[in-house]
């Protein structure tokens, strides 16, 4: 059985809904993330025959940027999708 973790302060728990997600790996300074979001919504969806689904996206932070030699943020971006 999994141990339930309770969030505190700015950290809270949520339930991630099932369904199809597009996952994008990104390793960059935080200032470059707007370009990634623009690419996903302006290019990737159209080229791949998907559209955003009406569910929440979420991020998986894979590192602590201060521990990276170039202070880069490494994340997976999970965006809910559905076919056009």
PDB file of C-alpha atoms in Angstrom:
ATOM      1  CA  UNK A   1       0.000   0.000   0.000  1.00  0.00           C
ATOM      2  CA  UNK A   2       1.286   3.477  -0.868  1.00  0.00           C
ATOM      3  CA  UNK A   3       1.896   6.015   1.869  1.00  0.00           C
ATOM      4  CA  UNK A   4      -0.276   9.115   1.515  1.00  0.00           C
ATOM      5  CA  UNK A   5       1.767  12.315   1.355  1.00  0.00           C
ATOM      6  CA  UNK A   6       0.094  15.488   2.574  1.00  0.00           C
ATOM      7  CA  UNK A   7       1.133  18.866   1.164  1.00  0.00           C
ATOM      8  CA  UNK A   8       1.841  21.904   3.307  1.00  0.00           C
ATOM      9  CA  UNK A   9       1.957  25.627   2.560  1.00  0.00           C
ATOM     10  CA  UNK A  10       2.267  26.248  -1.184  1.00  0.00           C
ATOM     11  CA  UNK A  11       2.442  22.508  -1.863  1.00  0.00           C
ATOM     12  CA  UNK A  12      -0.845  20.662  -2.192  1.00  0.00           C
ATOM     13  CA  UNK A  13      -2.172  17.355  -3.424  1.00  0.00           C
ATOM     14  CA  UNK A  14      -4.217  16.838  -6.547  1.00  0.00           C
ATOM     15  CA  UNK A  15      -5.576  13.930  -8.536  1.00  0.00           C
ATOM     16  CA  UNK A  16      -4.242  13.567 -12.060  1.00  0.00           C
ATOM     17  CA  UNK A  17      -6.997  12.468 -14.397  1.00  0.00           C
ATOM     18  CA  UNK A  18      -6.488   9.573 -16.758  1.00  0.00           C
ATOM     19  CA  UNK A  19      -6.336   9.932 -20.505  1.00  0.00           C
ATOM     20  CA  UNK A  20      -3.850  10.693 -23.217  1.00  0.00           C
ATOM     21  CA  UNK A  21      -0.973  13.105 -22.548  1.00  0.00           C
ATOM     22  CA  UNK A  22       1.778  14.464 -24.775  1.00  0.00           C
ATOM     23  CA  UNK A  23       5.023  14.547 -22.801  1.00  0.00           C
ATOM     24  CA  UNK A  24       7.770  17.032 -23.619  1.00  0.00           C
ATOM     25  CA  UNK A  25      11.224  16.870 -22.047  1.00  0.00           C
ATOM     26  CA  UNK A  26      12.905  20.246 -21.604  1.00  0.00           C
ATOM     27  CA  UNK A  27      16.327  21.181 -20.270  1.00  0.00           C
ATOM     28  CA  UNK A  28      16.852  24.951 -20.367  1.00  0.00           C
ATOM     29  CA  UNK A  29      16.971  28.156 -18.355  1.00  0.00           C
ATOM     30  CA  UNK A  30      13.529  29.105 -17.081  1.00  0.00           C
ATOM     31  CA  UNK A  31      13.546  32.108 -19.465  1.00  0.00           C
ATOM     32  CA  UNK A  32      13.347  29.727 -22.464  1.00  0.00           C
ATOM     33  CA  UNK A  33      10.165  27.952 -21.382  1.00  0.00           C
ATOM     34  CA  UNK A  34       7.822  30.404 -23.115  1.00  0.00           C
ATOM     35  CA  UNK A  35       9.342  29.326 -26.446  1.00  0.00           C
ATOM     36  CA  UNK A  36       8.584  25.717 -25.569  1.00  0.00           C
ATOM     37  CA  UNK A  37       4.943  26.461 -24.747  1.00  0.00           C
ATOM     38  CA  UNK A  38       4.597  28.476 -27.975  1.00  0.00           C
ATOM     39  CA  UNK A  39       6.063  25.607 -30.001  1.00  0.00           C
ATOM     40  CA  UNK A  40       3.712  23.071 -28.443  1.00  0.00           C
ATOM     41  CA  UNK A  41       0.550  25.119 -28.993  1.00  0.00           C
ATOM     42  CA  UNK A  42       1.455  26.785 -32.309  1.00  0.00           C
ATOM     43  CA  UNK A  43       3.331  23.980 -34.090  1.00  0.00           C
ATOM     44  CA  UNK A  44       3.203  20.569 -32.417  1.00  0.00           C
ATOM     45  CA  UNK A  45      -0.579  20.249 -32.138  1.00  0.00           C
ATOM     46  CA  UNK A  46      -1.168  21.156 -35.782  1.00  0.00           C
ATOM     47  CA  UNK A  47       1.626  18.940 -37.136  1.00  0.00           C
ATOM     48  CA  UNK A  48       0.548  15.903 -35.111  1.00  0.00           C
ATOM     49  CA  UNK A  49      -3.248  15.911 -35.431  1.00  0.00           C
ATOM     50  CA  UNK A  50      -4.052  16.583 -31.784  1.00  0.00           C
ATOM     51  CA  UNK A  51      -5.657  19.351 -29.814  1.00  0.00           C
ATOM     52  CA  UNK A  52      -5.509  20.223 -26.122  1.00  0.00           C
ATOM     53  CA  UNK A  53      -7.986  18.304 -23.982  1.00  0.00           C
ATOM     54  CA  UNK A  54     -10.011  20.004 -21.259  1.00  0.00           C
ATOM     55  CA  UNK A  55      -7.912  18.689 -18.360  1.00  0.00           C
ATOM     56  CA  UNK A  56      -5.084  20.199 -16.355  1.00  0.00           C
ATOM     57  CA  UNK A  57      -1.481  19.996 -17.511  1.00  0.00           C
ATOM     58  CA  UNK A  58       1.231  19.178 -15.009  1.00  0.00           C
ATOM     59  CA  UNK A  59       5.005  19.388 -14.737  1.00  0.00           C
ATOM     60  CA  UNK A  60       7.473  16.882 -13.342  1.00  0.00           C
ATOM     61  CA  UNK A  61      10.560  18.721 -12.081  1.00  0.00           C
ATOM     62  CA  UNK A  62      13.510  16.371 -12.539  1.00  0.00           C
ATOM     63  CA  UNK A  63      16.243  18.371 -10.842  1.00  0.00           C
ATOM     64  CA  UNK A  64      17.090  21.200  -8.509  1.00  0.00           C
ATOM     65  CA  UNK A  65      18.392  23.927 -10.873  1.00  0.00           C
ATOM     66  CA  UNK A  66      20.962  25.125  -8.337  1.00  0.00           C
ATOM     67  CA  UNK A  67      22.581  21.683  -8.496  1.00  0.00           C
ATOM     68  CA  UNK A  68      22.957  21.859 -12.302  1.00  0.00           C
ATOM     69  CA  UNK A  69      26.346  23.224 -13.482  1.00  0.00           C
ATOM     70  CA  UNK A  70      24.556  25.663 -15.834  1.00  0.00           C
ATOM     71  CA  UNK A  71      21.608  26.338 -13.495  1.00  0.00           C
ATOM     72  CA  UNK A  72      19.234  24.667 -15.977  1.00  0.00           C
ATOM     73  CA  UNK A  73      15.742  23.497 -15.135  1.00  0.00           C
ATOM     74  CA  UNK A  74      14.989  19.949 -16.297  1.00  0.00           C
ATOM     75  CA  UNK A  75      11.300  19.086 -16.530  1.00  0.00           C
ATOM     76  CA  UNK A  76       8.779  16.866 -18.239  1.00  0.00           C
ATOM     77  CA  UNK A  77       5.701  18.770 -19.406  1.00  0.00           C
ATOM     78  CA  UNK A  78       2.514  16.666 -19.512  1.00  0.00           C
ATOM     79  CA  UNK A  79      -0.229  18.194 -21.650  1.00  0.00           C
ATOM     80  CA  UNK A  80      -3.608  16.438 -21.960  1.00  0.00           C
ATOM     81  CA  UNK A  81      -4.495  15.848 -25.601  1.00  0.00           C
ATOM     82  CA  UNK A  82      -7.222  14.426 -27.832  1.00  0.00           C
ATOM     83  CA  UNK A  83      -7.437  13.724 -31.548  1.00  0.00           C
ATOM     84  CA  UNK A  84      -8.730  16.483 -33.817  1.00  0.00           C
TER      85      UNK A  84
END
